[in-house]
Amino acid sequence: MRYEITLNDQVFLVEVNKTETGYTYAIDGGEEQHCSAERLSFNRHALLFRQRSVDVQYSLDEDAEIHFEGRRYVANIMDPRKKSIKMASGGSGDVVRSQMPGRVISILVSEGDTVSKGQIVATVEAMKMENPLKAPRDGVIASVDVAPGDLLEAKGVLLSLRPVD
Amino acid sequence: MRYEITLNDQVFLVEVNKTETGYTYAIDGGEEQHCSAERLSFNRHALLFRQRSVDVQYSLDEDAEIHFEGRRYVANIMDPRKKSIKMASGGSGDVVRSQMPGRVISILVSEGDTVSKGQIVATVEAMKMENPLKAPRDGVIASVDVAPGDLLEAKGVLLSLRPVD
Amino acid sequence: MSGLPKKILVANRGEIAVRVMRSCHELGIQTVAVYSEVDRKALHVRMANEAYCIGPAPSSQSYLRGDAILEVAKESGADAIHPGYGFLSENAGFAQKVLDAGLVWIGPKPFAIQAMGSKTESRARMVAAGVPVVPGGTEPIVSPEEALSIANDMGYPVMIKASAGGGGKGMREVSKEEELIPAFNAARSEARNSFGDDSVYIEKRIIRPRHVEVQVLADQHGTVVHLFERDCSIQRRHQKVVEESPCPVLLPETRRAMTQVAIQAAKAVHYEGAGTIEFLLGEDQSFYFLEMNTRLQVEHPITEMVTGVDLVQAQIRVASGEALSFSQEDLQQKGHAIECRVYAEDAANNWAPSPGLLRCYTEPSGPSIRVDSGVYEGSEVTVYYDPMVSKLVVWGENRADAIRRLKRALNEYQILGIQTSIPFFQALMDDADFLSGVYDTGFLTQEKMNQLTAYDDSIDPDLVAALAILALEKDLTLKPAVSKRQHSKWKWFYQEKR
Amino acid sequence: MSGLPKKILVANRGEIAVRVMRSCHELGIQTVAVYSEVDRKALHVRMANEAYCIGPAPSSQSYLRGDAILEVAKESGADAIHPGYGFLSENAGFAQKVLDAGLVWIGPKPFAIQAMGSKTESRARMVAAGVPVVPGGTEPIVSPEEALSIANDMGYPVMIKASAGGGGKGMREVSKEEELIPAFNAARSEARNSFGDDSVYIEKRIIRPRHVEVQVLADQHGTVVHLFERDCSIQRRHQKVVEESPCPVLLPETRRAMTQVAIQAAKAVHYEGAGTIEFLLGEDQSFYFLEMNTRLQVEHPITEMVTGVDLVQAQIRVASGEALSFSQEDLQQKGHAIECRVYAEDAANNWAPSPGLLRCYTEPSGPSIRVDSGVYEGSEVTVYYDPMVSKLVVWGENRADAIRRLKRALNEYQILGIQTSIPFFQALMDDADFLSGVYDTGFLTQEKMNQLTAYDDSIDPDLVAALAILALEKDLTLKPAVSKRQHSKWKWFYQEKR
């Protein structure tokens, strides 16, 4: 089985197979390696990479979230055979969302503007505070979907991005 | 729905039904009462009996086990419509088992002996210690199924009981 | 003495309600929880012996409804009310109603709450009691001209503050004369909008101040003791983020003077119960009364860890009329304790709240670690209340030991489903300025926040492999239909920043 | 000084391995776990940075295999070994091999382990060092006549003990002359069968003795300090069940004398690291050396709680050559700590082991509570090792507070799938004799056990309703086929006794 895994804007192609003693895998066509993976509960595995012991908690239900060596990561895991589906539903970082229900206070960009990753593009009032929303990557504003004063649901989309031409 | 619940040798017949706000139940034909039951995880519920708050952990997979107000209980829960099945497979407390794998050291009773609840009827060596096994209730030894020296699996049966005539 | 209460209603939610109930249960006292409609499954409801719903989610319709809470007290037969912190804890009117209903109020008398509740009144009382206050008038200033003259006399920088203020609202710092009048007008307008009262006053701005507070405990027989200080200088938007005890820079003679002043302050309002006197500490060890909190503090566990006193048990005992069971001489400050307030917030994104379902939640454990929490795996952090997830409190033989232990504990925390301030704390515990102990309330500048939340782009190949293995394991155990849906789903991705 | 180790191999399993690793991680030291085939998913493996399988489940083929463990140390590049307690911790030969391999052994020198390992040798050394021992010869007694003459001189009751003994094997109490010779012969034969060595000796039997032990800590520079005492008199079959510090009946002058003697004893064998000198304490406050444990004790957390010293950190530091960072004067015994060893055992059924899957496992939490555990929900207590589930340790300002807290914590523990000793502890915490603090090692008589495990037959109707509701909820969510199987299944039933 193959997965395309995106983490921190880096994409990895992993070939992984189950064996009698665990799993073998190769990242980006590299050397095949072995890992022992024991299920502890519905959201926890004990992994052994060679002799390195890593205890992970994870949730693959909505986002692919994992807690690995003291840190939380959110990843995108894709089956490349279904890549077309991904393209249709939008590439990663193609929209700016509000994580919480709230109200749009300001939109700081217009359609066609070029933005850089981390640039504040809008502010939303939620939980009695103003929260700045940043562009998830470099790009061009493809559409502005809301106006100041609009109410937003959790994960509501404010803007969409397209690649820099 | 009706359940026959056995706890501490006492048998209760409970009529229970789901409602919009929780459950109604009546024990042994008594007054109908209400309980709010919220699922917290696969093995935990938050119950409210009238205003009394009780947090339970439970496992209905093998034994019916529950942790209720600081104490663990093991119960037998039966659907009375299937009572015949219960009779076929043996009434509660009809056998003496070893909880652990081990070896039979001694059998202190013979077929036909009358025993009282709590009487030591056999000893088993397990985990480097001698462990006495007690009769689960008053009764007559119906059969002795093992001999000293025999190896036992976990939950292995040593003796069976029948009611006092 | 009529003995301890038999049943205490805890008029709060979250970790503090749970923590109060634990002390009640240890004293053999029954507990009554109140809860809002969204809190049916909250930990404090599960922990209580009885629980009563008092209204919809918004606090104004539930946890702030004194009438509904008194109803529940009556119905349940509770004979005392513990207010926790926040909500009704510093509401003198509610405290009076509790007393009028013949119940024990586990807090100071309404008079003391009232006297310390207004910045202007408390300041005047403290001046009268000989407690040092920040130079400046306590009187509301009405004209810009008067403001200018006072500020010029005092010397810049100065602070303009709202009399009824709190949380930084109606507050302005002015560093030179020409900025004063615009700032004065802006502060008044903000105060009017926020509190319906445009009274403001001016005080001297202390340079590089630390926030140091003293815990006091008073019984109804006139005995007041202090339980040493807490340093709460690590703040963002005037909210405490990390607290420690002892204060790393407080000199022994300053500690002696400050704790004596705190006892004076408490005695000035005939204080009863647990309270906290907050001070600004200057670089020169001068200190000035800020305000008194007439309730338990969020950060009380660090005091419990260095002194060994159970403050909630002490609150219950003194509210029941018992004399303090220990004297000042019995109290020592042993070792060093630090608390991190773990919030459902994204520190890297201007502390944006991150409510949601706790898909995974595992707390650290081990020697000298305490986690006070009101959540559990599967529970939800909602938008309705303070998004604190839990408080991680550690103790060590000294500050360096405590920090080492904190780092280990932060690494053991496993929380998924929301973003938390844990990565921020992990970075903070490696920050040279924090480690030096020499910092002030201005520590978390934008520049420092940028450093502490800098993105580490490196990816461990074993992490990538772990994700592939878990995905495969999931695919192998799921039915094809479900797994298809799983793969076609678009996912947002990022790494938690630190 | 060469600094702390970079990587420590923990040659143990269960809670003690986890506890040791936590201190390592706090010091920034990498950890290596070893594990047997059944322990792949054990908590200590999950906690470590690296893990190596060393053989099948039986200890003799895994955790006792010094050669395999040294192999792993070499392969992993570990520069030190911590043995925990049990297994190889008091094996002088293994300690020597560790040193020969050029690694740091986190324990005393092999000479000290050896000297204190034999009852006869250690007794002789202690007598030479001026340490009081129980009256009686340390020399093996070979003839019944000699035994009789010694016992008659000493006065009855006397104890016959195996020189190579432990765990009560080869031990006989004799209360009158005519019983002596049969008991002497029986003890020799049992000693021969158990230890392959029939040497026995006779000592005076102390009436109503308490087991009180002193924790010592010694560096490589000749400094030895004590960390006060632990009372471990609540025992069953000579196994400790509950421990507390301080000892509730020890007079201050006896404490002073006993701790001084403990330091003398440690110095007599040039002790290094953490060790424990066990004494019998008579009703008249006389005390007698029993033996020295040359390793960390199971019950070390209560000492950590009353003194604030992290004993594992201290062990690592002194093994690395550091001088102790504190002096005797810095150490205080503050408040009261109690430990309950929660075992997978049925106290009501003669402590029969109850291995199995932990279907539910929730630990208590809150102020001044520590749970040291090597298990988790979903893990298994196997028949291969000591069936300890976890250690519940609490601290209180005084003994009454600690007991109150313990009761609350025991009620918060939720364990399903196995029987544990928790109901026993719950009953013990209400026992008037235990509460009085006046008890001895004979406390747990059969009669007392019967009282403490008396069956409470009353059934709460809400419990019955809860079971019906959960059964219905399960039936409603399960497919018919599965639910049919569920109902037809015969079930064993009983209530956990207390």
PDB file of N, CA and C in Angstrom, chain D residues 36-61:
ATOM      1  N   SER D  36      10.718  -8.870  28.485  1.00  0.00           N
ATOM      2  CA  SER D  36      10.501 -10.256  28.107  1.00  0.00           C
ATOM      3  C   SER D  36       9.418 -10.305  27.034  1.00  0.00           C
ATOM      4  N   GLU D  37       9.271 -11.453  26.418  1.00  0.00           N
ATOM      5  CA  GLU D  37       8.338 -11.575  25.291  1.00  0.00           C
ATOM      6  C   GLU D  37       6.910 -11.164  25.637  1.00  0.00           C
ATOM      7  N   VAL D  38       6.468 -11.399  26.881  1.00  0.00           N
ATOM      8  CA  VAL D  38       5.084 -11.010  27.223  1.00  0.00           C
ATOM      9  C   VAL D  38       4.970  -9.534  27.580  1.00  0.00           C
ATOM     10  N   ASP D  39       6.111  -8.853  27.667  1.00  0.00           N
ATOM     11  CA  ASP D  39       6.088  -7.455  28.100  1.00  0.00           C
ATOM     12  C   ASP D  39       6.246  -6.452  26.958  1.00  0.00           C
ATOM     13  N   ARG D  40       6.087  -6.919  25.724  1.00  0.00           N
ATOM     14  CA  ARG D  40       6.268  -6.012  24.588  1.00  0.00           C
ATOM     15  C   ARG D  40       5.456  -4.731  24.733  1.00  0.00           C
ATOM     16  N   LYS D  41       4.217  -4.855  25.281  1.00  0.00           N
ATOM     17  CA  LYS D  41       3.353  -3.679  25.382  1.00  0.00           C
ATOM     18  C   LYS D  41       3.379  -3.060  26.783  1.00  0.00           C
ATOM     19  N   ALA D  42       4.309  -3.503  27.617  1.00  0.00           N
ATOM     20  CA  ALA D  42       4.334  -3.004  29.004  1.00  0.00           C
ATOM     21  C   ALA D  42       4.680  -1.527  29.045  1.00  0.00           C
ATOM     22  N   LEU D  43       4.221  -0.875  30.099  1.00  0.00           N
ATOM     23  CA  LEU D  43       4.398   0.574  30.205  1.00  0.00           C
ATOM     24  C   LEU D  43       5.869   0.969  30.209  1.00  0.00           C
ATOM     25  N   HIS D  44       6.728   0.154  30.819  1.00  0.00           N
ATOM     26  CA  HIS D  44       8.141   0.569  30.875  1.00  0.00           C
ATOM     27  C   HIS D  44       8.775   0.554  29.491  1.00  0.00           C
ATOM     28  N   VAL D  45       8.275  -0.309  28.612  1.00  0.00           N
ATOM     29  CA  VAL D  45       8.780  -0.344  27.234  1.00  0.00           C
ATOM     30  C   VAL D  45       8.327   0.912  26.490  1.00  0.00           C
ATOM     31  N   ARG D  46       7.063   1.280  26.731  1.00  0.00           N
ATOM     32  CA  ARG D  46       6.516   2.475  26.077  1.00  0.00           C
ATOM     33  C   ARG D  46       7.216   3.741  26.560  1.00  0.00           C
ATOM     34  N   MET D  47       7.593   3.755  27.825  1.00  0.00           N
ATOM     35  CA  MET D  47       8.190   4.954  28.428  1.00  0.00           C
ATOM     36  C   MET D  47       9.633   5.179  27.979  1.00  0.00           C
ATOM     37  N   ALA D  48      10.336   4.082  27.629  1.00  0.00           N
ATOM     38  CA  ALA D  48      11.770   4.179  27.340  1.00  0.00           C
ATOM     39  C   ALA D  48      12.037   4.795  25.973  1.00  0.00           C
ATOM     40  N   ASN D  49      13.264   5.267  25.781  1.00  0.00           N
ATOM     41  CA  ASN D  49      13.659   5.740  24.456  1.00  0.00           C
ATOM     42  C   ASN D  49      14.029   4.579  23.544  1.00  0.00           C
ATOM     43  N   GLU D  50      14.562   3.510  24.138  1.00  0.00           N
ATOM     44  CA  GLU D  50      14.897   2.316  23.356  1.00  0.00           C
ATOM     45  C   GLU D  50      14.464   1.089  24.137  1.00  0.00           C
ATOM     46  N   ALA D  51      14.179   0.018  23.414  1.00  0.00           N
ATOM     47  CA  ALA D  51      13.725  -1.190  24.107  1.00  0.00           C
ATOM     48  C   ALA D  51      14.268  -2.432  23.405  1.00  0.00           C
ATOM     49  N   TYR D  52      14.698  -3.401  24.196  1.00  0.00           N
ATOM     50  CA  TYR D  52      15.307  -4.632  23.676  1.00  0.00           C
ATOM     51  C   TYR D  52      14.672  -5.842  24.346  1.00  0.00           C
ATOM     52  N   CYS D  53      14.269  -6.792  23.550  1.00  0.00           N
ATOM     53  CA  CYS D  53      13.705  -8.026  24.087  1.00  0.00           C
ATOM     54  C   CYS D  53      14.860  -8.917  24.546  1.00  0.00           C
ATOM     55  N   ILE D  54      14.742  -9.465  25.772  1.00  0.00           N
ATOM     56  CA  ILE D  54      15.849 -10.291  26.291  1.00  0.00           C
ATOM     57  C   ILE D  54      15.442 -11.725  26.594  1.00  0.00           C
ATOM     58  N   GLY D  55      14.243 -12.137  26.146  1.00  0.00           N
ATOM     59  CA  GLY D  55      13.928 -13.553  26.352  1.00  0.00           C
ATOM     60  C   GLY D  55      12.481 -13.808  26.705  1.00  0.00           C
ATOM     61  N   PRO D  56      12.162 -15.080  26.933  1.00  0.00           N
ATOM     62  CA  PRO D  56      10.787 -15.481  27.246  1.00  0.00           C
ATOM     63  C   PRO D  56      10.318 -14.968  28.617  1.00  0.00           C
ATOM     64  N   ALA D  57       9.041 -15.162  28.866  1.00  0.00           N
ATOM     65  CA  ALA D  57       8.391 -14.603  30.051  1.00  0.00           C
ATOM     66  C   ALA D  57       9.055 -14.939  31.395  1.00  0.00           C
ATOM     67  N   PRO D  58       9.384 -16.210  31.668  1.00  0.00           N
ATOM     68  CA  PRO D  58       9.909 -16.491  33.016  1.00  0.00           C
ATOM     69  C   PRO D  58      11.146 -15.639  33.317  1.00  0.00           C
ATOM     70  N   SER D  59      11.192 -15.069  34.526  1.00  0.00           N
ATOM     71  CA  SER D  59      12.285 -14.167  34.910  1.00  0.00           C
ATOM     72  C   SER D  59      13.644 -14.792  34.685  1.00  0.00           C
ATOM     73  N   SER D  60      13.712 -16.100  34.970  1.00  0.00           N
ATOM     74  CA  SER D  60      15.003 -16.768  34.860  1.00  0.00           C
ATOM     75  C   SER D  60      15.517 -16.739  33.419  1.00  0.00           C
ATOM     76  N   GLN D  61      14.596 -16.566  32.472  1.00  0.00           N
ATOM     77  CA  GLN D  61      15.005 -16.520  31.068  1.00  0.00           C
ATOM     78  C   GLN D  61      15.013 -15.102  30.510  1.00  0.00           C
TER      79      GLN D  61
END
